[in-house]
Every structure is written in C-alpha cells, then in structure tokens.
Short mmCIF file of C-alpha atoms and ligand atoms in Angstrom, two decimals:
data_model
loop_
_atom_site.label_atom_id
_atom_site.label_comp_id
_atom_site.label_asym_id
_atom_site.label_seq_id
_atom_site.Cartn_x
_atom_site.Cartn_y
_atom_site.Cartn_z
CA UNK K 85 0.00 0.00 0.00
CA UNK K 86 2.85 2.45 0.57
CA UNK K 87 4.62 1.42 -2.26
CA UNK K 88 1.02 1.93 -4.17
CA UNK K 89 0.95 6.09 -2.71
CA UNK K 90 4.77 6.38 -3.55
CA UNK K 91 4.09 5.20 -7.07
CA UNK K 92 0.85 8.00 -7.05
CA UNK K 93 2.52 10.33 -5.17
CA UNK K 94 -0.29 10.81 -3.01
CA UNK K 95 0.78 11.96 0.45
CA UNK K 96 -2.41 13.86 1.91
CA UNK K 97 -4.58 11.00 1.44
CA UNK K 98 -4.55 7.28 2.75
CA UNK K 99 -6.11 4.61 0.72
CA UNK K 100 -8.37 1.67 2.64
CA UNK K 101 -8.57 -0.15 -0.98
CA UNK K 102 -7.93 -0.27 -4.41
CA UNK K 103 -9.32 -2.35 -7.76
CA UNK K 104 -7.64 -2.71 -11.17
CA UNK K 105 -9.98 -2.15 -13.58
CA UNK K 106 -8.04 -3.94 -16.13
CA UNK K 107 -10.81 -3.91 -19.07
CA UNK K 108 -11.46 -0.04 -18.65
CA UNK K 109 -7.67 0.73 -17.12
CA UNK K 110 -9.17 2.62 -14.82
CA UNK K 111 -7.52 2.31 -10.86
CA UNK K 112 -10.50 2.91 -8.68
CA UNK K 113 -8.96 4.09 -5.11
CA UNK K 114 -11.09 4.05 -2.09
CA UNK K 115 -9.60 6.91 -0.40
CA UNK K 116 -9.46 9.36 2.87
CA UNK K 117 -8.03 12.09 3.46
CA UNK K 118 -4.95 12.09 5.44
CA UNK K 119 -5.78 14.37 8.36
CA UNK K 120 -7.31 15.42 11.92
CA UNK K 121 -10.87 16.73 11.99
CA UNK K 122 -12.30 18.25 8.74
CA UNK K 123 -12.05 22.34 7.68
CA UNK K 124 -14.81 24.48 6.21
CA UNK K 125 -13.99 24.95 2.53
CA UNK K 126 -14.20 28.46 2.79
CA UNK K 127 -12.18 29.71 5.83
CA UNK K 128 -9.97 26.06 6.19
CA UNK K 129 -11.10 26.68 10.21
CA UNK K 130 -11.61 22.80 11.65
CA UNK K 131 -15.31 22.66 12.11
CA UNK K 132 -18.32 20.39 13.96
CA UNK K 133 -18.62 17.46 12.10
CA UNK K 134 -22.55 17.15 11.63
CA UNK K 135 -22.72 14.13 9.44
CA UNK K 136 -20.39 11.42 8.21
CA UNK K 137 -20.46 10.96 4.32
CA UNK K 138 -23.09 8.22 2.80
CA UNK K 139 -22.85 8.83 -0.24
CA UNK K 140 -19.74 8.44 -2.24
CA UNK K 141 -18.19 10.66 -4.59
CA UNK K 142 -15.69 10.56 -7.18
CA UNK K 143 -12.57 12.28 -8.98
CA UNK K 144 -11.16 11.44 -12.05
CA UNK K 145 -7.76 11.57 -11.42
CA UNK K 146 -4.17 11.65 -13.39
CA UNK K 147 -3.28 8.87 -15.63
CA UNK K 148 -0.38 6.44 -14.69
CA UNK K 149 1.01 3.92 -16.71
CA UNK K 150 -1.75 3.82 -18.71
CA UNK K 151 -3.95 3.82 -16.07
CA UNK K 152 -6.61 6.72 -15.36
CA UNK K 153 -6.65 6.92 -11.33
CA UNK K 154 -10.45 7.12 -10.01
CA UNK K 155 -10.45 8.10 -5.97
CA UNK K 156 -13.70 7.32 -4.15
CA UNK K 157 -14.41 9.08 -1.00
CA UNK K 158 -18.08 10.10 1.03
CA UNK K 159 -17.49 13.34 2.07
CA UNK K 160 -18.17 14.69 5.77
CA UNK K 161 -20.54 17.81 6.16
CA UNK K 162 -19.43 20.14 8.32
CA UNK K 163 -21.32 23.22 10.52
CA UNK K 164 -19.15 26.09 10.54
CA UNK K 165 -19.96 29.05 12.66
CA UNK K 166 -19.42 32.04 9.93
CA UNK K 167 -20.44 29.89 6.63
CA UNK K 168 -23.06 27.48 8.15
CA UNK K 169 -23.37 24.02 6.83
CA UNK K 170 -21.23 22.87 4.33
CA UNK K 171 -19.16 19.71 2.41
CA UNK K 172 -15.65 19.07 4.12
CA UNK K 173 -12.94 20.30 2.62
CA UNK K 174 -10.89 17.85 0.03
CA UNK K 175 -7.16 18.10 -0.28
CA UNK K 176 -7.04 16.50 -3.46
CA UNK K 177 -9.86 18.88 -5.28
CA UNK K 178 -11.64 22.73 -4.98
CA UNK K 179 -15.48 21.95 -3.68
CA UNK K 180 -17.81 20.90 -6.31
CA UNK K 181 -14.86 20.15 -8.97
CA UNK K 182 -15.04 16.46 -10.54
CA UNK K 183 -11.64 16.18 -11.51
CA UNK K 184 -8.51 16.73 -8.78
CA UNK K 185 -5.93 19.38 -8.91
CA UNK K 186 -3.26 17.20 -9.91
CA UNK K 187 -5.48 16.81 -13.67
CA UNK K 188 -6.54 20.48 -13.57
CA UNK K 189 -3.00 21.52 -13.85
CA UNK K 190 -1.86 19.55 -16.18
CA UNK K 191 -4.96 20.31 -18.14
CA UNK K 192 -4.39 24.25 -17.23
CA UNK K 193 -0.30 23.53 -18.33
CA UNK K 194 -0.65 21.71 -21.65
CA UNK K 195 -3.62 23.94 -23.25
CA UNK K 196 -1.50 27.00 -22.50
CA UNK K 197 1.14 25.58 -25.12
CA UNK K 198 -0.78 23.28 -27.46
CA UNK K 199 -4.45 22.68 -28.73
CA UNK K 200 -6.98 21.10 -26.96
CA UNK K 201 -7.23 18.52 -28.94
CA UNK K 202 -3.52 17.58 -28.86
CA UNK K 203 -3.91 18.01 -24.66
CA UNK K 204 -6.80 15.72 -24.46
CA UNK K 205 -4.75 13.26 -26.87
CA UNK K 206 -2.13 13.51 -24.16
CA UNK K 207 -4.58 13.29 -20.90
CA UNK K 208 -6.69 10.68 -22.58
CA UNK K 209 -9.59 12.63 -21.99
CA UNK K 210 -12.96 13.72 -24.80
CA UNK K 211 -11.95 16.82 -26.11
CA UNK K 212 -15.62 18.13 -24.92
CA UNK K 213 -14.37 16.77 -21.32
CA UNK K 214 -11.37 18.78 -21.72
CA UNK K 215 -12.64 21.76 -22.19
CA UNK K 216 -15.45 21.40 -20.21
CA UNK K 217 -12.90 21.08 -17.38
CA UNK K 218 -11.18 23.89 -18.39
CA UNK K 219 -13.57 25.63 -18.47
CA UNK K 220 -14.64 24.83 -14.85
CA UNK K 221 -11.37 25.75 -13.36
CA UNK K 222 -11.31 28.91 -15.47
CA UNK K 223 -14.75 30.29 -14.59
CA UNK K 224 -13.98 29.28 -11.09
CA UNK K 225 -10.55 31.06 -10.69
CA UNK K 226 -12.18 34.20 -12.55
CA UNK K 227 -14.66 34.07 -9.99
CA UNK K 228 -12.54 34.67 -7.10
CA UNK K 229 -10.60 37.37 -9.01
CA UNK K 230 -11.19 41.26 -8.95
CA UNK K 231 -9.16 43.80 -11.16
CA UNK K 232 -6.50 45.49 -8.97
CA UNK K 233 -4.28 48.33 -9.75
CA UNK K 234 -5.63 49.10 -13.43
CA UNK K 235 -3.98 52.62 -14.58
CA UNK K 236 -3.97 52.31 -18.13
CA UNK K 237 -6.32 50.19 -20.04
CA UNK K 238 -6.96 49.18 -23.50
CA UNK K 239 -10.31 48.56 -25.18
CA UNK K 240 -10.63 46.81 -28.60
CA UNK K 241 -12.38 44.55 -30.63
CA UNK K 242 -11.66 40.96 -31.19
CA UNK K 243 -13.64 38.60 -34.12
CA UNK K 244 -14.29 35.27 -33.33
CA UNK K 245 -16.28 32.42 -35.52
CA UNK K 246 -14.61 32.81 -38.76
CA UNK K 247 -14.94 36.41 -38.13
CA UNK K 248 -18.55 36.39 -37.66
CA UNK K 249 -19.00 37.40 -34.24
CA UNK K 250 -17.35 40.27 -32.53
CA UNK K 251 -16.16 40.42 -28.87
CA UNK K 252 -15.12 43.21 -26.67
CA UNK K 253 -11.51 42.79 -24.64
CA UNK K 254 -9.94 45.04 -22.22
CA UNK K 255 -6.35 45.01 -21.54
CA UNK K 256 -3.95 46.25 -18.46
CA UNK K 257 -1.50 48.26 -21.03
CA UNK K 258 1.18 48.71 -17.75
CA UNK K 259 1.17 45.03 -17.12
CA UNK K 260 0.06 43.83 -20.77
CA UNK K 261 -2.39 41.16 -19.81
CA UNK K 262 -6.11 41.11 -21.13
CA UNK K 263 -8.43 41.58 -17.71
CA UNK K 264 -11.88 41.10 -19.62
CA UNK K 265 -13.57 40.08 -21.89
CA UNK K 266 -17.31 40.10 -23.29
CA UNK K 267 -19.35 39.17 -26.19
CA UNK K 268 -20.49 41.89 -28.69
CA UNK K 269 -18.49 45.45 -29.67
CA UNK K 270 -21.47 47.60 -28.45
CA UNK K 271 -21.56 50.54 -26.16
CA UNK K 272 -23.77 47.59 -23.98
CA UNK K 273 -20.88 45.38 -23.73
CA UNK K 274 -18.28 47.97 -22.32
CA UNK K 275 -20.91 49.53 -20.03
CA UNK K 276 -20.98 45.62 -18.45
CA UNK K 277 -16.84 45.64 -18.26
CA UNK K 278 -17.02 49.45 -16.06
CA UNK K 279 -20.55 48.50 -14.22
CA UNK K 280 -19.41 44.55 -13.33
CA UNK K 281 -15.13 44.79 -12.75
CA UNK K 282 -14.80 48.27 -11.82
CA UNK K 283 -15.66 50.36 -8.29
CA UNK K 284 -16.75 53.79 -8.79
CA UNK K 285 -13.15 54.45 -6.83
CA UNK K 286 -11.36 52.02 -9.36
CA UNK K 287 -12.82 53.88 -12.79
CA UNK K 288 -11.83 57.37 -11.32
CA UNK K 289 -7.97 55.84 -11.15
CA UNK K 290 -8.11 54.82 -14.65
CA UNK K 291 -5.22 58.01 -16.17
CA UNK K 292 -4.79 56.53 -19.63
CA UNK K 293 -7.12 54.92 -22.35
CA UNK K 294 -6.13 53.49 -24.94
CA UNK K 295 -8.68 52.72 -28.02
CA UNK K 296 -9.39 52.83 -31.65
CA UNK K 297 -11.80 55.46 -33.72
CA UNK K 298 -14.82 54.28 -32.41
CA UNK K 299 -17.21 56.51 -31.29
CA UNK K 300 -18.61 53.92 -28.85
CA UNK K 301 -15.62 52.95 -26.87
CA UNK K 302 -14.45 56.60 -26.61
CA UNK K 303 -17.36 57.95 -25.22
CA UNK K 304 -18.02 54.96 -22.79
CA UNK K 305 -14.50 55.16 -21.58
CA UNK K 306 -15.15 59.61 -21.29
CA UNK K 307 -18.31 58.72 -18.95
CA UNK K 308 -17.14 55.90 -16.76
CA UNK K 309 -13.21 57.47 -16.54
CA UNK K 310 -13.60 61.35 -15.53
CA UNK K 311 -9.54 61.41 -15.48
CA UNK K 312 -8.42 59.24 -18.35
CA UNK K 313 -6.68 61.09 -20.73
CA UNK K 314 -7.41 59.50 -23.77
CA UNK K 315 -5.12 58.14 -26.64
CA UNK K 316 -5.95 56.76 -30.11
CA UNK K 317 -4.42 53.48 -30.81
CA UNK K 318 -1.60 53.54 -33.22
CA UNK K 319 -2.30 50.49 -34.68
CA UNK K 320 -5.34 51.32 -35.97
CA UNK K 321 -4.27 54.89 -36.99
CA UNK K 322 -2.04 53.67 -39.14
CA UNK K 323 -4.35 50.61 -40.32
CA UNK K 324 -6.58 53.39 -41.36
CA UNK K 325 -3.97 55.57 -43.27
CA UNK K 326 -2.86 52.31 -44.97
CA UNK K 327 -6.23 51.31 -46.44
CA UNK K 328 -6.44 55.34 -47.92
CA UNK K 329 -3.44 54.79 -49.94
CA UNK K 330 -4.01 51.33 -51.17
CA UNK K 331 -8.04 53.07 -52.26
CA UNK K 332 -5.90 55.25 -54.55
CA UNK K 333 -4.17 52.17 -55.75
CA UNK K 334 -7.38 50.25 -56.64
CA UNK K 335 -8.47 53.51 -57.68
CA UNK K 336 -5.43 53.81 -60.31
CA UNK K 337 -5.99 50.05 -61.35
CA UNK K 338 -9.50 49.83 -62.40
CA UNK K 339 -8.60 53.35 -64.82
CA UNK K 340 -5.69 51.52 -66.31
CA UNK K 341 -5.42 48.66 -69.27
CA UNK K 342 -3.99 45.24 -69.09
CA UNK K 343 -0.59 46.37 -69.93
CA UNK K 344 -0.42 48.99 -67.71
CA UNK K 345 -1.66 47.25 -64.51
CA UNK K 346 1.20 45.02 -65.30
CA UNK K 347 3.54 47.67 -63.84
CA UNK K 348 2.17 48.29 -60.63
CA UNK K 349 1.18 44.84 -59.60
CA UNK K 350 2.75 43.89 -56.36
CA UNK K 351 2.47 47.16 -55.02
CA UNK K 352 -0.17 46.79 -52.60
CA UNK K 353 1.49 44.93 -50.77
CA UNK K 354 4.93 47.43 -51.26
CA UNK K 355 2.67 50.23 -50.19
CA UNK K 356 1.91 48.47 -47.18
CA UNK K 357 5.20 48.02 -45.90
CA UNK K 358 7.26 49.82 -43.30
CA UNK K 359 9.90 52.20 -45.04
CA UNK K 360 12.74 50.30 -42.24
CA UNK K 361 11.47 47.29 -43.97
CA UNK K 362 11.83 48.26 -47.78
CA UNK K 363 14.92 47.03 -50.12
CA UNK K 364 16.14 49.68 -51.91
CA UNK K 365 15.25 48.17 -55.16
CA UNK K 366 11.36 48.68 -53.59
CA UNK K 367 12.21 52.44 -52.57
CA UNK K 368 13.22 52.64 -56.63
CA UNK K 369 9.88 50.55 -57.80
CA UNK K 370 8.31 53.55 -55.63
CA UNK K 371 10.61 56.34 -56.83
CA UNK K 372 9.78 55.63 -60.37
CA UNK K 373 6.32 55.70 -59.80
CA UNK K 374 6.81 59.43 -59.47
CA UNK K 375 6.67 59.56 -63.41
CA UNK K 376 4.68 56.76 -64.36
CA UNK K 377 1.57 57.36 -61.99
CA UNK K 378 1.94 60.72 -59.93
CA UNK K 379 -1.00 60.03 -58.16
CA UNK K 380 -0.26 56.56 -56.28
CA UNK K 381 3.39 58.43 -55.89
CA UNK K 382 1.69 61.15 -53.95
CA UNK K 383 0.02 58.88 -51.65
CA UNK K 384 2.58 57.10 -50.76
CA UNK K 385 4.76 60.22 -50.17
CA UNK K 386 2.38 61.21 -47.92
CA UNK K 387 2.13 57.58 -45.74
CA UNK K 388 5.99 57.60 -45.20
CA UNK K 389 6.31 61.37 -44.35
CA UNK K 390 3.03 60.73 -42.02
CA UNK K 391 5.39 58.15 -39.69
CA UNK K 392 7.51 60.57 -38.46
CA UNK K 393 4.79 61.70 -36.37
CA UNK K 394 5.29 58.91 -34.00
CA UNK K 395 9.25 59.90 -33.43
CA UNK K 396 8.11 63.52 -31.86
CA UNK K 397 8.97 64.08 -28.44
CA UNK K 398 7.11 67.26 -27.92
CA UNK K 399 3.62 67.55 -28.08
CA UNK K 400 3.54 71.36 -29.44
CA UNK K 401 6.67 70.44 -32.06
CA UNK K 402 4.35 67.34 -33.10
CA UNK K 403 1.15 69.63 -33.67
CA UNK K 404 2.93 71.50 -35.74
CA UNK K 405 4.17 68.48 -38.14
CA UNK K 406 0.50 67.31 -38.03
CA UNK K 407 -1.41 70.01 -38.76
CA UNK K 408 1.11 70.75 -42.08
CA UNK K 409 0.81 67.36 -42.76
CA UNK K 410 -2.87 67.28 -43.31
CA UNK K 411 -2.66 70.74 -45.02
CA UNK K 412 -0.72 69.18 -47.30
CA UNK K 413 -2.56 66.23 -47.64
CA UNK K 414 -5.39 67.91 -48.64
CA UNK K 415 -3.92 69.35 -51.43
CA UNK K 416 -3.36 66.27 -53.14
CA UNK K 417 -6.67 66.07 -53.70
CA UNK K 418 -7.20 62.63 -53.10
CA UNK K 419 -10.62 61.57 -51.49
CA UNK K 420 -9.51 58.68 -49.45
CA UNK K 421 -7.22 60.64 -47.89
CA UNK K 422 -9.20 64.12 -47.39
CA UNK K 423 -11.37 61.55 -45.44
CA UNK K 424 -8.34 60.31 -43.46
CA UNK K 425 -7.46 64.19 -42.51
CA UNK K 426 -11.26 63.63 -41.38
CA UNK K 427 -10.33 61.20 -39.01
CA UNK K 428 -6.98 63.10 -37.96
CA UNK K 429 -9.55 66.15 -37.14
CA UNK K 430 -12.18 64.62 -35.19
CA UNK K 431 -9.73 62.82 -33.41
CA UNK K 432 -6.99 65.47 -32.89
CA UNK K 433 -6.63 66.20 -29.51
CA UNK K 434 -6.73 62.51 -28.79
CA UNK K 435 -4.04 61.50 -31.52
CA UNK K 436 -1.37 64.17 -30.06
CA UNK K 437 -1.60 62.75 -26.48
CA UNK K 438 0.51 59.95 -27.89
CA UNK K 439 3.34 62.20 -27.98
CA UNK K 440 3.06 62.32 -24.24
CA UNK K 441 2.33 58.59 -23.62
CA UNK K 442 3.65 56.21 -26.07
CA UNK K 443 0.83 53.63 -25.59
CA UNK K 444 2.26 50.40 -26.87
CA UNK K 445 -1.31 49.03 -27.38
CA UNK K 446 -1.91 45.38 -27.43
CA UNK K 447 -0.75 44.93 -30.39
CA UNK K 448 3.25 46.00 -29.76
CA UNK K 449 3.05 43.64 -26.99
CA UNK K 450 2.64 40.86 -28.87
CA UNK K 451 -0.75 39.88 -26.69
CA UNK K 452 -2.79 40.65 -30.26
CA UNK K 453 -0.40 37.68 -31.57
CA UNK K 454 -0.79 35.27 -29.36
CA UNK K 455 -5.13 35.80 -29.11
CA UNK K 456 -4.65 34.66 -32.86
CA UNK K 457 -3.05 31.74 -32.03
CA UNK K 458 -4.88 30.73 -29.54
CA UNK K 459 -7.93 31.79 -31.64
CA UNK K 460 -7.28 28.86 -33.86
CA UNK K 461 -6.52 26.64 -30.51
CA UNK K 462 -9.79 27.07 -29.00
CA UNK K 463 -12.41 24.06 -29.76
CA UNK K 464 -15.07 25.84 -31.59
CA UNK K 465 -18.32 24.31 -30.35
CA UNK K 466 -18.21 26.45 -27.41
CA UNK K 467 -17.65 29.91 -29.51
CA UNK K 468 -16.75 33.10 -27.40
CA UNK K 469 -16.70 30.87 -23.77
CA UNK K 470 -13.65 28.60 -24.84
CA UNK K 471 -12.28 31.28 -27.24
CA UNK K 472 -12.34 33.67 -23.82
CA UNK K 473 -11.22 30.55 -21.91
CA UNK K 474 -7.74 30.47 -23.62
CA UNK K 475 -7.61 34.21 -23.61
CA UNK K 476 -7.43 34.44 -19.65
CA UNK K 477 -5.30 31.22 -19.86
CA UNK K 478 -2.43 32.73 -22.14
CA UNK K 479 -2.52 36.17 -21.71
CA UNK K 480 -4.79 37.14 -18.77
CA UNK K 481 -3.91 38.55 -15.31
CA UNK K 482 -4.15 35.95 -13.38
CA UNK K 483 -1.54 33.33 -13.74
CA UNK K 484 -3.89 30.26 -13.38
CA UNK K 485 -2.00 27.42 -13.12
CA UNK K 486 -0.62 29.33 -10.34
CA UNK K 487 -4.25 29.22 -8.15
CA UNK K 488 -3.68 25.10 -8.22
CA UNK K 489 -2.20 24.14 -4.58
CA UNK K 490 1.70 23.58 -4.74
CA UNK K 491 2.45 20.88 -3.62
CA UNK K 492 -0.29 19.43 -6.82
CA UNK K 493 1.31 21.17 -9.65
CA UNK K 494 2.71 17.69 -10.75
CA UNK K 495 3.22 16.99 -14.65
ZN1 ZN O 635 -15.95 28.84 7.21
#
C-alpha cells in the first residue's frame, strides 16, 4: 500500500482499498483524506462534524502507466460558525470540482502551449471533457478574481467564428495582460466591463485609455473614466492611413489597361510596408512611380512622411508636423485621404496625447499575436466561452496554473 501512494505520489490521502480495472484501465482508489478533523472549505477553520459521508463521490484523477486513477471518497458535512453548513474540505480537489488538482493543472499547463485537442490526446480525456474542465477551473478562478491596480487600459475589438462574431476585450496596457472580456463590440458590452469589474473608486484611477476610432468605446470610456486622458491606438491609426493609400491604388488600377496594370502589380502589398522594412530596389519601384503614376506616388509620399509623427517628443513640435501634414494632404486632392485628414480632425486632440504617452497598445506587446493563435486553438463548439477561456489562460492577469495548490502542480 505504501509502495502503491509512492508510485501516485499521493501523500495527503490514505487509501483503505484499491481495484484494477483492467478492461477499462481505470484504478479505482477508495480513499481518505490524510488528516485530523475536517475544515470548512471556505475559511480552512476545523469545524463540527454534523454528518459522516453516505454517499460516495468521485474524482477522475491523473493517468499512470496507462492507467486513469479514479479516488472514491463520502465526504463529511461540516457546521461552521461564519459559513453554516457545508461539504468538508478535500485536499485533493476545490469543492464541487469532478476532476482533482493534480489533472486540472496539467490540463491548465498543456492547453496554455498546445491545442486542446492535442492536450486531451495527451490526458486521454474527450476533447468536450477537456474543455469542459477547463472551463470549470477557469470560470472558477475568474470568480474569485477582482481587477487590482488598473492605470492604463486598452479597449478593442476581437472577431471570433470565422470572423462572424465580434467580442469586446480590455487590456492592463502597464502590465500587458487582457483583464476582460465580453461578447459583442457595443456601447452595452463595455458599459458591463465598467458596471461589473470596476468600483466607482477604481474607474476614477483609470489616467490613460487606450482605443481605436470608435465613437462607442471613446465615449463609454469619457463617462465611466472622468480622469483618463485618452489616446488613439496607433495600430489602428495607421491601419486606417494604410487602407487610404491602397483606395488610390485600386483607384489607379480599375482606370488603367492590361498592360499597364502590369507595372504596378505587387504594389499593394509594397505600399503596405514599413519604409525600415523596404529594399532599396522597392524604394526605386516607388521612386519611379513618381513619373509613371503621380497620383499613387503622392500617396505614398504622404504615408511615409506621415510616420515621423510617431518619433516627436514634444507635443507642441508634433502639432505643428500634423497640422502641415494634413494641409498638405489635402492638397493632393485625393478623397480617401481628405477623409483620413477627417479622421486626424475629429480625433486630434486625442491622436497628439501619444506624444506624451507612447501607448504600446496590445498589439506592440505581442498579446494581439498570441489571441490569434490561440484563436485557432480554441475548440469551436463552445464559440466566445472557450475562445475567452484560452484568452485568460495565455494572456490574462491571473496566472492560473498558479491558483492550483503547490504541492499538486505535478506533470
Ligand atoms: Zn468557514
């Protein structure tokens, strides 16, 4: 029998009997926990025992040898004085939870680094019991969690379902981890994030916001943070600048003949780029352009001269280079990007507070990167839930594996 717990590596619990289950490989262990008295769940104080388990429950355990451990146990019921009357306290497992710690942390330890279909190929478990499990532990560690120390946030919008669905997702920009998410991209769905996670004392602590063009997140984040200072979200900025030059070149191609289309194809993608990122045989493709299509030129004059912004370090000096900019970019005549000054207008005061806070949003950090990943990761019958699941399990603020006892955090 000791032999038996030093092959499981089972030390808080003693086992009156076992059975090998050879046909199912299952090892059904009739268990107890290895203690005095029995503790309230809630404040681990030893409590009144007020009656002795009947009924039998079980835990699906780690698998051994090829051998899925099952331990059997009746808990106690215990009366304590501040929670009232409640089920013991199990070493091996948090209250209500049908699998042990030992299998939520390896579940927890593999999905952070592989699919779930690859960790349930690896647990021998259904993929639905996987991440129904996951689930479990996730939901229940969120539970217990409250935001703490959130000074600069992030608000975007995620797609999920083959880019069907849309989901909300705040991040904590100073610690870059993702603290919530919810389903939809409405002003309804942020208004749940400040009403639900946030004290009034919490949202009045917020000093920076970070979020796209939307009219909807900005003016949620303006009524629930009286003294965020607001900053437009680079990434997008630029996304939007990007898709005003490449209108002029699908503007430019659907006015030219075969022949001529010829000569700018692969520029899209060339227009695109990052000038650090350009050969110099692309800066001549785009150099040339000057005489063969002035207008595409222009546009593309304009993008590259429009990144400098980003390199000012004073906010009146980058004003300045702003406002000329879109002077200048109006002269050119182009729609797309008279509509982008637009943007750059209604947005102005917002845009320039970058120069004082270099918001690395989400997508600098990398976090953006690894949501796609695990966006492809996540089994899909369970949509947003699992999708969110793997959000909080890669890249949230709690560290969840973490919440699993010590001394369980076995692989
Ligand atoms: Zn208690």
């Amino acid at each position: 029998m000791k032999l038996l717990l030093k092959i499981l590596r089972l030390k808080e619990l003693k086992i009156n009997g076992f059975e090998f289950r050879r046909r199912d490989k299952e090892l059904h262990l009739d268990v107890k926990p290895y203690k005095n008295g029995c503790r309230c769940p809630e404040c681990q104080r030893r409590c009144r025992i007020v009656r002795h388990g009947n009924e039998p429950r079980c835990w699906v355990d780690i698998t051994i040898i090829g051998m899925r451990v099952i331990l059997y146990y009746a808990p106690k019921e215990v009366e304590c004085p501040t929670h009232g009357r409640l089920q013991e306290e199990i070493p091996w497992a948090a209250a209500r939870a049908r699998s042990t710690y030992r299998l939520e942390y390896r579940i927890c330890a593999l999905c952070q680094i592989m699919t779930q279909k690859a960790a349930a190929g690896i647990l021998a478990l259904a993929t639905s019991t996987l991440s129904d499990a996951l689930h479990r532990i996730i939901t229940r560690v969120r539970a217990q969690h409250r935001i703490r120390g959130l000074v600069t946030l992030g608000v975007d919008e995620i797609s999920y379902c083959k880019g069907h669905k849309y989901a909300t997702i705040v991040y904590d920009l100073d610690r870059s981890c993702v603290v919530w998410v919810g389903k939809g991209k409405g002003r309804e769905t942020i208004d749940r994030f400040f009403r639900e996670c946030l004290s009034d004392g919490q949202k009045k602590r917020v000093q920076w916001a970070s979020c796209d063009m939307s009219r909807t997140y900005i003016q949620a984040i303006k009524d629930h943070c009286p003294n965020a200072t607001l900053v437009i979200d680079r990434f997008h900025l630029v996304k939007a600048l990007n898709e005003a030059v490449d209108e002029v070149r699908k503007e430019e191609w659907r006015k030219l003949g075969v022949d001529e289309r010829k000569a700018i194809k692969g520029l899209r993608w060339m227009l695109g780029m990052h000038a650090r990122n350009r050969t110099k045989g692309d800066t001549r493709f785009l150099n040339a352009l000057r005489n063969s299509n002035r207008r595409i030129h222009r546009a593309w004059v304009l993008k590259d001269e429009f990144d400098h912004f980003w390199s000012f370090r004073y906010p009146a000096a980058a004003e300045r280079f702003l406002k000329h900019w879109m002077t200048t970019a109006l002269k050119s005549r182009i729609p797309s990007l008279r509509d982008f000054v637009g943007t750059l207008k209604n947005h102005f005061d917002n845009i320039i507070t970058f120069i004082q806070r270099p918001l690395t949003n989400a997508v600098a950090e990398g976090i953006n990167r690894i949501i796609k990943i695990v966006k492809n990761r996540a089994s899909g019958f369970r949509g947003l839930e699992s999708f969110a699941d793997l959000i909080f399990l890669t890249v949230g603020d709690v560290n969840i594996p973490e919440q699993i006892p010590s001394g369980l955090r076995t692989l």
